[in-house]
């Protein structure tokens, strides 16, 4: 399919790769501004407290301190930090600085000083008298409303502040009760997932200064420069035109930087000190003062017929958003809308309470609610298949959504509002299942029985998943292209490459459409002064939405080029062929460079065009994940030996980087499944905010990875592309949990699956077996 | 605070810098414009600040700058020979081993130290050498493949007997 293309479907190295392998100054922190100050935030030591009295005079008097801000010094503007399209569906429950603190790590004050040491000393000199309030960390307890976390009157769009409910969702297709009555069997289980942290290697960082015109410039590690500009302007009460956000190279985001997190306070310090200010989270701060994945308790119920047909599917979720409701309803909405419709049950119900607790704040994280939902659904489906004696893969094949189906739940459950129905216009799930199964040796390994007396037992398990490609009817992007007199092109996009290769993929789409080689495209991305609007890098939207805008803009520019070429070559437009930087008519041709010179200096015309793009549907990529594990029955240790992931991503614009997205996603999925959890003590203090105690996978912990790209042709995507970055994370944990069951016969329904959990389950099983004897 | 003079060799160039005795090597290198040396955790856990000290990988966030007096440092900026990239840099690009690039400099240096020591390392040895470099983007597959590719190319050629 992709063979007819010259730029699309090819594994080009990253267009920004050279500067990254040579260590050139490309990231936010990689430049010095004269007179730049260090900003530091005074973090709350208490999970819930009111500031009775705060005195910053001593800090201000410290030599080298240029600004100290408390809630008394800044405007009070309720807002959300969630980097979402306006109007954000997240509650406006956050303040630049407040007289109340709601989690350990919440902002109390901020300083800007001439050195880090002085800034840290200044923080120590701020005197705070706290009235400590009862902290609530348990989600179920939070809903009793015994301690109200958001009792301020000016927050907006909180579902039920008195009971700490940030958001509530209830949606039904058909009638689940009726469905359960029709069912021959009903299965109901509870699953729990944890607080996972993004662990971008580059912590959050912002540098703010006032330019020569007095405009606030924000150089920041963000996935959402345009949302960030709008939100900072709102919070600091500046006209949007007085704010300039620059996104340089970003050291990983994964959703953690879909958040206006430091830009507001850093900007406030720059305005107060009239000096450039840098704030960078330390690794420890990053763990609990940035964002994390929402922990959830999921109660999943399915009704099935004797032959394995699912008739009713119900998911009830209790999710913790921590102290603020950033992405609260939207992440959790996805837990239902992108998970339940994978199986074509006529009756579906999704209900969710998202509650505030005095814990660090949750937010967007790769998968955006789906990894939690799929852990529950794909484990339950495995349990059902096992009970019914059906091969789990066959059970899924039988029930899975397919080409031409309409997902009606998505119509009810959009981005914090009514959504749009999803029509499946491309579906490679059957091929994903087939090729993934072959890679892992499914047929043969499922049949293997291991010696009961072996201490280490092996098993294989699998899971399916889908996601979306952009938010239907919400996400949009634009692109601008102009031609230079050497036949090269400047491509300007608001899209935010955060490391995954978006700049490369978008350049490939432009090159393909224009008929030029990739080296002729010079891309600038993510600068609110020089590039047109884009919602930013999230919701698996960049390739399909930003790529759609690039393709449109390039088509318009190509039309201008062809019209001019037709005149210059004295040949009809229809006879022209454009490839490899030349436009050819039968018997004659002209180079892009000569054409551009002619356009600029003879015709005095700048060849340029812009275009905007959005979709009213969000085509799902599909994924099948297969895991082979070895479980040590004496220690409970689970070792993943092989992880095979087959992803239907539409067309792979850059197969090498598409594989990279899959491999990166499954590695985060391995951590989610087995090792990662940000733990809090009884007072809400983080227990393990460092890489020694919070364990992410290293090169030597990895299983064998098999990555299979299953290409389909998506009508709504540029050159048939859908998305790839999120969907592969969803199936890892359930595939591993199911493989553990296959190996040792115990079900683990809580993440992460620690050795002690496996061992405990094995002991309980043994006790039951003994009791039965 | 008292200042002191630090003499050292960085990427083949002799440098004399004024530092404070308590300055960390990471901070001094970044202050002097070696931005390829990254600040990822400041606890010696993530590997993004790795430099080669006399050919051996070290976490520059754990060393006092004063400690490297008179010694030889290699940072990622010194890996290429002018415009010619090191084979490892080429391989990282060709194999898609670079995503965000924040861990790349450190990982390249540890790979270089390994290949300088062992002409033909196994995949296990490569994974061991990269284990000190957290990468949240790639899943390590492509970085390992890139290092393996360079190692394979470096394999001493077997010279046929008649030619020898």
PDB file of C-alpha atoms in Angstrom, chain A residues 137-411:
ATOM      1  CA  UNK A 137      -7.052  10.025  51.633  1.00  0.00           C
ATOM      2  CA  UNK A 138      -9.488   7.180  51.141  1.00  0.00           C
ATOM      3  CA  UNK A 139     -11.786   7.600  48.135  1.00  0.00           C
ATOM      4  CA  UNK A 140     -14.824   5.981  49.706  1.00  0.00           C
ATOM      5  CA  UNK A 141     -14.384   7.939  52.915  1.00  0.00           C
ATOM      6  CA  UNK A 142     -14.048  11.152  50.923  1.00  0.00           C
ATOM      7  CA  UNK A 143     -17.592  10.804  49.637  1.00  0.00           C
ATOM      8  CA  UNK A 144     -19.030  10.961  53.146  1.00  0.00           C
ATOM      9  CA  UNK A 145     -18.131  14.625  53.062  1.00  0.00           C
ATOM     10  CA  UNK A 146     -16.866  14.560  56.648  1.00  0.00           C
ATOM     11  CA  UNK A 147     -14.035  16.819  55.555  1.00  0.00           C
ATOM     12  CA  UNK A 148     -14.763  19.079  52.613  1.00  0.00           C
ATOM     13  CA  UNK A 149     -11.710  19.743  50.468  1.00  0.00           C
ATOM     14  CA  UNK A 150     -13.210  22.442  48.228  1.00  0.00           C
ATOM     15  CA  UNK A 151     -15.278  24.577  50.590  1.00  0.00           C
ATOM     16  CA  UNK A 152     -14.344  27.816  48.831  1.00  0.00           C
ATOM     17  CA  UNK A 153     -17.376  29.548  47.328  1.00  0.00           C
ATOM     18  CA  UNK A 154     -15.816  30.695  44.065  1.00  0.00           C
ATOM     19  CA  UNK A 155     -14.805  27.385  42.479  1.00  0.00           C
ATOM     20  CA  UNK A 156     -16.923  26.439  39.494  1.00  0.00           C
ATOM     21  CA  UNK A 157     -18.209  23.315  37.824  1.00  0.00           C
ATOM     22  CA  UNK A 158     -17.613  20.955  40.767  1.00  0.00           C
ATOM     23  CA  UNK A 159     -20.297  18.252  40.723  1.00  0.00           C
ATOM     24  CA  UNK A 160     -20.870  18.033  44.484  1.00  0.00           C
ATOM     25  CA  UNK A 161     -18.259  19.878  46.518  1.00  0.00           C
ATOM     26  CA  UNK A 162     -19.963  19.010  49.820  1.00  0.00           C
ATOM     27  CA  UNK A 163     -19.287  15.314  49.241  1.00  0.00           C
ATOM     28  CA  UNK A 164     -15.933  15.870  47.532  1.00  0.00           C
ATOM     29  CA  UNK A 165     -17.281  14.686  44.201  1.00  0.00           C
ATOM     30  CA  UNK A 166     -15.481  16.520  41.431  1.00  0.00           C
ATOM     31  CA  UNK A 167     -17.405  14.838  38.660  1.00  0.00           C
ATOM     32  CA  UNK A 168     -20.118  12.272  38.113  1.00  0.00           C
ATOM     33  CA  UNK A 169     -20.999  10.360  34.954  1.00  0.00           C
ATOM     34  CA  UNK A 170     -23.919   8.032  34.255  1.00  0.00           C
ATOM     35  CA  UNK A 171     -24.620   6.755  30.755  1.00  0.00           C
ATOM     36  CA  UNK A 172     -26.621   3.815  29.518  1.00  0.00           C
ATOM     37  CA  UNK A 173     -27.175   2.172  26.150  1.00  0.00           C
ATOM     38  CA  UNK A 174     -30.151  -0.141  26.010  1.00  0.00           C
ATOM     39  CA  UNK A 175     -31.147  -1.396  29.438  1.00  0.00           C
ATOM     40  CA  UNK A 176     -28.518  -3.311  31.379  1.00  0.00           C
ATOM     41  CA  UNK A 177     -30.948  -4.746  33.907  1.00  0.00           C
ATOM     42  CA  UNK A 178     -32.896  -6.265  31.067  1.00  0.00           C
ATOM     43  CA  UNK A 179     -29.621  -7.494  29.598  1.00  0.00           C
ATOM     44  CA  UNK A 180     -28.629  -9.189  32.839  1.00  0.00           C
ATOM     45  CA  UNK A 181     -32.040 -10.922  32.906  1.00  0.00           C
ATOM     46  CA  UNK A 182     -31.449 -12.220  29.381  1.00  0.00           C
ATOM     47  CA  UNK A 183     -28.016 -13.540  30.336  1.00  0.00           C
ATOM     48  CA  UNK A 184     -27.341 -17.157  31.236  1.00  0.00           C
ATOM     49  CA  UNK A 185     -24.404 -16.205  33.435  1.00  0.00           C
ATOM     50  CA  UNK A 186     -23.496 -13.076  35.287  1.00  0.00           C
ATOM     51  CA  UNK A 187     -19.965 -12.292  36.363  1.00  0.00           C
ATOM     52  CA  UNK A 188     -19.087  -9.479  38.722  1.00  0.00           C
ATOM     53  CA  UNK A 189     -15.642  -8.570  40.026  1.00  0.00           C
ATOM     54  CA  UNK A 190     -13.802  -5.649  41.576  1.00  0.00           C
ATOM     55  CA  UNK A 191     -10.462  -4.354  40.310  1.00  0.00           C
ATOM     56  CA  UNK A 192      -8.095  -1.728  41.672  1.00  0.00           C
ATOM     57  CA  UNK A 193      -5.451   0.367  39.992  1.00  0.00           C
ATOM     58  CA  UNK A 194      -2.793   2.610  41.433  1.00  0.00           C
ATOM     59  CA  UNK A 195      -1.224   6.055  41.283  1.00  0.00           C
ATOM     60  CA  UNK A 196       1.422   5.901  38.544  1.00  0.00           C
ATOM     61  CA  UNK A 197       3.760   8.804  37.783  1.00  0.00           C
ATOM     62  CA  UNK A 198       4.886   9.800  34.288  1.00  0.00           C
ATOM     63  CA  UNK A 199       8.611   9.951  35.115  1.00  0.00           C
ATOM     64  CA  UNK A 200       9.514  12.064  32.104  1.00  0.00           C
ATOM     65  CA  UNK A 201      13.286  12.203  32.229  1.00  0.00           C
ATOM     66  CA  UNK A 202      13.089  15.967  31.882  1.00  0.00           C
ATOM     67  CA  UNK A 203      11.192  17.303  34.889  1.00  0.00           C
ATOM     68  CA  UNK A 204       8.692  20.137  34.421  1.00  0.00           C
ATOM     69  CA  UNK A 205      10.502  23.395  33.795  1.00  0.00           C
ATOM     70  CA  UNK A 206       9.558  26.911  32.752  1.00  0.00           C
ATOM     71  CA  UNK A 207      11.597  30.002  32.079  1.00  0.00           C
ATOM     72  CA  UNK A 208       9.721  33.298  31.954  1.00  0.00           C
ATOM     73  CA  UNK A 209      10.880  36.784  31.085  1.00  0.00           C
ATOM     74  CA  UNK A 210       9.614  40.066  29.750  1.00  0.00           C
ATOM     75  CA  UNK A 211      10.794  40.811  26.234  1.00  0.00           C
ATOM     76  CA  UNK A 212      11.837  44.259  24.972  1.00  0.00           C
ATOM     77  CA  UNK A 213       8.169  45.099  24.388  1.00  0.00           C
ATOM     78  CA  UNK A 214       7.246  44.035  27.904  1.00  0.00           C
ATOM     79  CA  UNK A 215       5.436  40.914  26.712  1.00  0.00           C
ATOM     80  CA  UNK A 216       5.639  37.835  28.908  1.00  0.00           C
ATOM     81  CA  UNK A 217       7.664  35.116  27.195  1.00  0.00           C
ATOM     82  CA  UNK A 218       7.303  31.585  28.517  1.00  0.00           C
ATOM     83  CA  UNK A 219       9.783  28.966  27.382  1.00  0.00           C
ATOM     84  CA  UNK A 220       8.359  25.798  28.775  1.00  0.00           C
ATOM     85  CA  UNK A 221       8.325  22.042  28.794  1.00  0.00           C
ATOM     86  CA  UNK A 222       4.706  21.735  27.674  1.00  0.00           C
ATOM     87  CA  UNK A 223       2.553  19.579  25.420  1.00  0.00           C
ATOM     88  CA  UNK A 224       0.002  22.378  25.077  1.00  0.00           C
ATOM     89  CA  UNK A 225       1.564  25.764  24.240  1.00  0.00           C
ATOM     90  CA  UNK A 226      -1.683  27.340  23.030  1.00  0.00           C
ATOM     91  CA  UNK A 227      -3.809  26.215  25.980  1.00  0.00           C
ATOM     92  CA  UNK A 228      -0.986  27.316  28.235  1.00  0.00           C
ATOM     93  CA  UNK A 229      -0.967  30.801  26.695  1.00  0.00           C
ATOM     94  CA  UNK A 230      -4.721  31.155  27.139  1.00  0.00           C
ATOM     95  CA  UNK A 231      -4.671  29.916  30.726  1.00  0.00           C
ATOM     96  CA  UNK A 232      -1.692  31.996  31.855  1.00  0.00           C
ATOM     97  CA  UNK A 233      -3.328  35.073  30.342  1.00  0.00           C
ATOM     98  CA  UNK A 234      -6.511  34.257  32.251  1.00  0.00           C
ATOM     99  CA  UNK A 235      -4.739  33.680  35.570  1.00  0.00           C
ATOM    100  CA  UNK A 236      -2.330  36.616  35.390  1.00  0.00           C
ATOM    101  CA  UNK A 237      -5.033  38.820  33.849  1.00  0.00           C
ATOM    102  CA  UNK A 238      -3.028  39.716  30.778  1.00  0.00           C
ATOM    103  CA  UNK A 239      -4.327  40.053  27.242  1.00  0.00           C
ATOM    104  CA  UNK A 240      -3.543  36.859  25.315  1.00  0.00           C
ATOM    105  CA  UNK A 241      -1.551  38.980  22.865  1.00  0.00           C
ATOM    106  CA  UNK A 242       0.857  39.897  25.697  1.00  0.00           C
ATOM    107  CA  UNK A 243       1.867  36.251  26.259  1.00  0.00           C
ATOM    108  CA  UNK A 244       4.253  34.283  24.070  1.00  0.00           C
ATOM    109  CA  UNK A 245       4.724  30.565  24.731  1.00  0.00           C
ATOM    110  CA  UNK A 246       7.661  28.706  23.225  1.00  0.00           C
ATOM    111  CA  UNK A 247       7.883  24.940  23.286  1.00  0.00           C
ATOM    112  CA  UNK A 248      11.473  23.895  22.576  1.00  0.00           C
ATOM    113  CA  UNK A 249      12.496  20.207  22.510  1.00  0.00           C
ATOM    114  CA  UNK A 250      10.677  18.393  25.296  1.00  0.00           C
ATOM    115  CA  UNK A 251      12.161  15.583  27.355  1.00  0.00           C
ATOM    116  CA  UNK A 252       9.073  13.392  27.385  1.00  0.00           C
ATOM    117  CA  UNK A 253       5.509  14.252  28.358  1.00  0.00           C
ATOM    118  CA  UNK A 254       3.188  11.232  28.346  1.00  0.00           C
ATOM    119  CA  UNK A 255       0.316  13.489  29.430  1.00  0.00           C
ATOM    120  CA  UNK A 256       2.136  14.953  32.413  1.00  0.00           C
ATOM    121  CA  UNK A 257       2.802  18.082  30.407  1.00  0.00           C
ATOM    122  CA  UNK A 258      -0.764  18.418  29.134  1.00  0.00           C
ATOM    123  CA  UNK A 259      -0.995  20.708  32.066  1.00  0.00           C
ATOM    124  CA  UNK A 260      -0.383  24.354  32.792  1.00  0.00           C
ATOM    125  CA  UNK A 261       1.727  23.544  35.815  1.00  0.00           C
ATOM    126  CA  UNK A 262       4.598  25.967  36.418  1.00  0.00           C
ATOM    127  CA  UNK A 263       3.998  28.578  33.745  1.00  0.00           C
ATOM    128  CA  UNK A 264       1.572  30.672  35.802  1.00  0.00           C
ATOM    129  CA  UNK A 265       3.656  30.932  38.963  1.00  0.00           C
ATOM    130  CA  UNK A 266       6.882  31.381  37.001  1.00  0.00           C
ATOM    131  CA  UNK A 267       5.225  34.152  34.992  1.00  0.00           C
ATOM    132  CA  UNK A 268       3.953  35.798  38.173  1.00  0.00           C
ATOM    133  CA  UNK A 269       7.479  35.774  39.613  1.00  0.00           C
ATOM    134  CA  UNK A 270       8.896  37.271  36.407  1.00  0.00           C
ATOM    135  CA  UNK A 271       6.277  40.021  36.488  1.00  0.00           C
ATOM    136  CA  UNK A 272       6.934  40.695  40.178  1.00  0.00           C
ATOM    137  CA  UNK A 273      10.735  40.723  39.914  1.00  0.00           C
ATOM    138  CA  UNK A 274      10.978  42.171  36.387  1.00  0.00           C
ATOM    139  CA  UNK A 275      13.749  39.619  35.861  1.00  0.00           C
ATOM    140  CA  UNK A 276      13.923  36.335  33.964  1.00  0.00           C
ATOM    141  CA  UNK A 277      12.915  33.485  36.274  1.00  0.00           C
ATOM    142  CA  UNK A 278      13.398  29.752  35.950  1.00  0.00           C
ATOM    143  CA  UNK A 279      11.475  27.157  37.930  1.00  0.00           C
ATOM    144  CA  UNK A 280      12.338  23.533  37.566  1.00  0.00           C
ATOM    145  CA  UNK A 281      10.920  20.709  39.617  1.00  0.00           C
ATOM    146  CA  UNK A 282      13.429  18.470  41.316  1.00  0.00           C
ATOM    147  CA  UNK A 283      12.852  14.776  40.694  1.00  0.00           C
ATOM    148  CA  UNK A 284      11.280  14.482  44.126  1.00  0.00           C
ATOM    149  CA  UNK A 285       8.916  17.392  43.447  1.00  0.00           C
ATOM    150  CA  UNK A 286       8.110  15.892  40.070  1.00  0.00           C
ATOM    151  CA  UNK A 287       6.744  12.784  41.757  1.00  0.00           C
ATOM    152  CA  UNK A 288       4.126  14.518  43.884  1.00  0.00           C
ATOM    153  CA  UNK A 289       3.875  18.153  42.774  1.00  0.00           C
ATOM    154  CA  UNK A 290       3.295  17.264  39.121  1.00  0.00           C
ATOM    155  CA  UNK A 291       0.557  14.837  38.088  1.00  0.00           C
ATOM    156  CA  UNK A 292      -0.114  11.104  38.119  1.00  0.00           C
ATOM    157  CA  UNK A 293      -2.509   8.516  36.774  1.00  0.00           C
ATOM    158  CA  UNK A 294      -5.907   8.452  38.510  1.00  0.00           C
ATOM    159  CA  UNK A 295      -6.189   5.500  40.902  1.00  0.00           C
ATOM    160  CA  UNK A 296      -9.500   3.707  40.419  1.00  0.00           C
ATOM    161  CA  UNK A 297     -11.710   1.073  41.978  1.00  0.00           C
ATOM    162  CA  UNK A 298     -13.659  -0.574  39.175  1.00  0.00           C
ATOM    163  CA  UNK A 299     -16.673  -2.794  39.667  1.00  0.00           C
ATOM    164  CA  UNK A 300     -17.241  -4.629  36.460  1.00  0.00           C
ATOM    165  CA  UNK A 301     -20.269  -6.803  35.685  1.00  0.00           C
ATOM    166  CA  UNK A 302     -21.005  -8.731  32.527  1.00  0.00           C
ATOM    167  CA  UNK A 303     -23.925 -10.909  31.484  1.00  0.00           C
ATOM    168  CA  UNK A 304     -23.217 -13.599  28.881  1.00  0.00           C
ATOM    169  CA  UNK A 305     -25.125 -16.253  27.012  1.00  0.00           C
ATOM    170  CA  UNK A 306     -24.140 -19.900  27.252  1.00  0.00           C
ATOM    171  CA  UNK A 307     -22.428 -19.650  23.843  1.00  0.00           C
ATOM    172  CA  UNK A 308     -20.241 -16.803  25.040  1.00  0.00           C
ATOM    173  CA  UNK A 309     -22.163 -13.859  23.602  1.00  0.00           C
ATOM    174  CA  UNK A 310     -21.946 -10.798  25.844  1.00  0.00           C
ATOM    175  CA  UNK A 311     -25.396  -9.272  26.287  1.00  0.00           C
ATOM    176  CA  UNK A 312     -24.819  -6.723  29.009  1.00  0.00           C
ATOM    177  CA  UNK A 313     -21.768  -4.902  30.195  1.00  0.00           C
ATOM    178  CA  UNK A 314     -21.587  -2.604  33.185  1.00  0.00           C
ATOM    179  CA  UNK A 315     -18.730  -0.687  34.726  1.00  0.00           C
ATOM    180  CA  UNK A 316     -18.942   1.340  37.932  1.00  0.00           C
ATOM    181  CA  UNK A 317     -15.885   3.348  38.766  1.00  0.00           C
ATOM    182  CA  UNK A 318     -14.695   5.247  41.787  1.00  0.00           C
ATOM    183  CA  UNK A 319     -11.714   7.366  40.870  1.00  0.00           C
ATOM    184  CA  UNK A 320      -9.448   9.648  42.870  1.00  0.00           C
ATOM    185  CA  UNK A 321      -8.432  12.934  41.323  1.00  0.00           C
ATOM    186  CA  UNK A 322      -6.456  14.065  44.344  1.00  0.00           C
ATOM    187  CA  UNK A 323      -6.767  17.618  45.590  1.00  0.00           C
ATOM    188  CA  UNK A 324      -7.761  19.179  42.259  1.00  0.00           C
ATOM    189  CA  UNK A 325      -9.994  18.001  39.452  1.00  0.00           C
ATOM    190  CA  UNK A 326      -7.571  18.317  36.559  1.00  0.00           C
ATOM    191  CA  UNK A 327      -8.879  16.062  33.742  1.00  0.00           C
ATOM    192  CA  UNK A 328     -11.224  14.512  36.333  1.00  0.00           C
ATOM    193  CA  UNK A 329     -14.329  13.792  34.283  1.00  0.00           C
ATOM    194  CA  UNK A 330     -12.608  13.426  30.927  1.00  0.00           C
ATOM    195  CA  UNK A 331     -10.071  10.783  31.957  1.00  0.00           C
ATOM    196  CA  UNK A 332     -12.803   8.841  33.691  1.00  0.00           C
ATOM    197  CA  UNK A 333     -15.230   9.326  30.802  1.00  0.00           C
ATOM    198  CA  UNK A 334     -12.682   7.587  28.621  1.00  0.00           C
ATOM    199  CA  UNK A 335     -12.524   4.682  31.072  1.00  0.00           C
ATOM    200  CA  UNK A 336     -16.058   3.953  29.940  1.00  0.00           C
ATOM    201  CA  UNK A 337     -16.344   5.291  26.419  1.00  0.00           C
ATOM    202  CA  UNK A 338     -13.159   3.829  24.975  1.00  0.00           C
ATOM    203  CA  UNK A 339     -13.301   0.507  26.843  1.00  0.00           C
ATOM    204  CA  UNK A 340     -16.848  -0.863  27.034  1.00  0.00           C
ATOM    205  CA  UNK A 341     -17.630  -0.524  23.295  1.00  0.00           C
ATOM    206  CA  UNK A 342     -14.773  -2.884  22.398  1.00  0.00           C
ATOM    207  CA  UNK A 343     -17.378  -5.633  22.843  1.00  0.00           C
ATOM    208  CA  UNK A 344     -20.682  -5.294  21.085  1.00  0.00           C
ATOM    209  CA  UNK A 345     -23.042  -5.805  24.032  1.00  0.00           C
ATOM    210  CA  UNK A 346     -26.486  -4.370  23.242  1.00  0.00           C
ATOM    211  CA  UNK A 347     -26.810  -3.164  26.822  1.00  0.00           C
ATOM    212  CA  UNK A 348     -24.100  -1.062  28.458  1.00  0.00           C
ATOM    213  CA  UNK A 349     -23.914   1.094  31.524  1.00  0.00           C
ATOM    214  CA  UNK A 350     -21.110   3.281  32.760  1.00  0.00           C
ATOM    215  CA  UNK A 351     -21.228   5.084  36.062  1.00  0.00           C
ATOM    216  CA  UNK A 352     -18.407   6.979  37.673  1.00  0.00           C
ATOM    217  CA  UNK A 353     -17.717   9.121  40.699  1.00  0.00           C
ATOM    218  CA  UNK A 354     -14.502  11.116  40.584  1.00  0.00           C
ATOM    219  CA  UNK A 355     -13.668  12.197  44.098  1.00  0.00           C
ATOM    220  CA  UNK A 356     -11.347  14.687  45.681  1.00  0.00           C
ATOM    221  CA  UNK A 357      -8.912  13.454  48.283  1.00  0.00           C
ATOM    222  CA  UNK A 358      -5.986  15.173  50.002  1.00  0.00           C
ATOM    223  CA  UNK A 359      -3.583  13.315  47.735  1.00  0.00           C
ATOM    224  CA  UNK A 360      -1.311  14.546  44.957  1.00  0.00           C
ATOM    225  CA  UNK A 361      -3.228  15.597  41.872  1.00  0.00           C
ATOM    226  CA  UNK A 362      -4.003  13.159  39.097  1.00  0.00           C
ATOM    227  CA  UNK A 363      -4.170  14.190  35.473  1.00  0.00           C
ATOM    228  CA  UNK A 364      -3.645  13.079  31.915  1.00  0.00           C
ATOM    229  CA  UNK A 365      -1.400  10.059  31.446  1.00  0.00           C
ATOM    230  CA  UNK A 366      -0.902   7.975  28.294  1.00  0.00           C
ATOM    231  CA  UNK A 367      -4.039   5.920  27.816  1.00  0.00           C
ATOM    232  CA  UNK A 368      -6.102   8.574  29.608  1.00  0.00           C
ATOM    233  CA  UNK A 369      -8.295   6.325  31.761  1.00  0.00           C
ATOM    234  CA  UNK A 370      -8.195   3.346  29.403  1.00  0.00           C
ATOM    235  CA  UNK A 371      -5.415   1.319  31.064  1.00  0.00           C
ATOM    236  CA  UNK A 372      -7.554   1.197  34.209  1.00  0.00           C
ATOM    237  CA  UNK A 373     -10.701   0.243  32.302  1.00  0.00           C
ATOM    238  CA  UNK A 374      -8.948  -2.363  30.200  1.00  0.00           C
ATOM    239  CA  UNK A 375      -7.316  -3.951  33.225  1.00  0.00           C
ATOM    240  CA  UNK A 376     -10.798  -4.559  34.610  1.00  0.00           C
ATOM    241  CA  UNK A 377     -12.558  -5.490  31.386  1.00  0.00           C
ATOM    242  CA  UNK A 378      -9.825  -7.667  29.882  1.00  0.00           C
ATOM    243  CA  UNK A 379      -9.256  -9.554  33.114  1.00  0.00           C
ATOM    244  CA  UNK A 380     -12.978 -10.132  33.567  1.00  0.00           C
ATOM    245  CA  UNK A 381     -13.368 -11.288  29.977  1.00  0.00           C
ATOM    246  CA  UNK A 382     -10.559 -13.775  30.575  1.00  0.00           C
ATOM    247  CA  UNK A 383     -12.300 -14.981  33.728  1.00  0.00           C
ATOM    248  CA  UNK A 384     -15.543 -15.454  31.818  1.00  0.00           C
ATOM    249  CA  UNK A 385     -13.907 -17.275  28.914  1.00  0.00           C
ATOM    250  CA  UNK A 386     -12.124 -19.569  31.349  1.00  0.00           C
ATOM    251  CA  UNK A 387     -15.359 -20.316  33.218  1.00  0.00           C
ATOM    252  CA  UNK A 388     -17.197 -21.054  29.979  1.00  0.00           C
ATOM    253  CA  UNK A 389     -14.342 -23.195  28.663  1.00  0.00           C
ATOM    254  CA  UNK A 390     -13.828 -20.975  25.615  1.00  0.00           C
ATOM    255  CA  UNK A 391     -10.376 -19.955  24.383  1.00  0.00           C
ATOM    256  CA  UNK A 392      -9.979 -16.337  25.568  1.00  0.00           C
ATOM    257  CA  UNK A 393      -8.898 -15.279  22.106  1.00  0.00           C
ATOM    258  CA  UNK A 394     -11.930 -16.869  20.499  1.00  0.00           C
ATOM    259  CA  UNK A 395     -14.194 -15.293  23.086  1.00  0.00           C
ATOM    260  CA  UNK A 396     -12.838 -11.876  22.146  1.00  0.00           C
ATOM    261  CA  UNK A 397     -13.033 -12.534  18.432  1.00  0.00           C
ATOM    262  CA  UNK A 398     -16.658 -13.476  18.819  1.00  0.00           C
ATOM    263  CA  UNK A 399     -17.647 -10.359  20.744  1.00  0.00           C
ATOM    264  CA  UNK A 400     -15.338  -7.639  19.458  1.00  0.00           C
ATOM    265  CA  UNK A 401     -16.513  -4.559  17.598  1.00  0.00           C
ATOM    266  CA  UNK A 402     -15.946  -4.819  13.859  1.00  0.00           C
ATOM    267  CA  UNK A 403     -15.874  -2.939  10.585  1.00  0.00           C
ATOM    268  CA  UNK A 404     -19.068  -0.997   9.966  1.00  0.00           C
ATOM    269  CA  UNK A 405     -20.199  -1.105  13.602  1.00  0.00           C
ATOM    270  CA  UNK A 406     -21.402   2.069  15.297  1.00  0.00           C
ATOM    271  CA  UNK A 407     -20.231   2.681  18.830  1.00  0.00           C
ATOM    272  CA  UNK A 408     -23.210   4.378  20.399  1.00  0.00           C
ATOM    273  CA  UNK A 409     -21.683   4.872  23.833  1.00  0.00           C
ATOM    274  CA  UNK A 410     -19.260   7.442  22.392  1.00  0.00           C
ATOM    275  CA  UNK A 411     -22.264   9.428  21.215  1.00  0.00           C
TER     276      UNK A 411
END
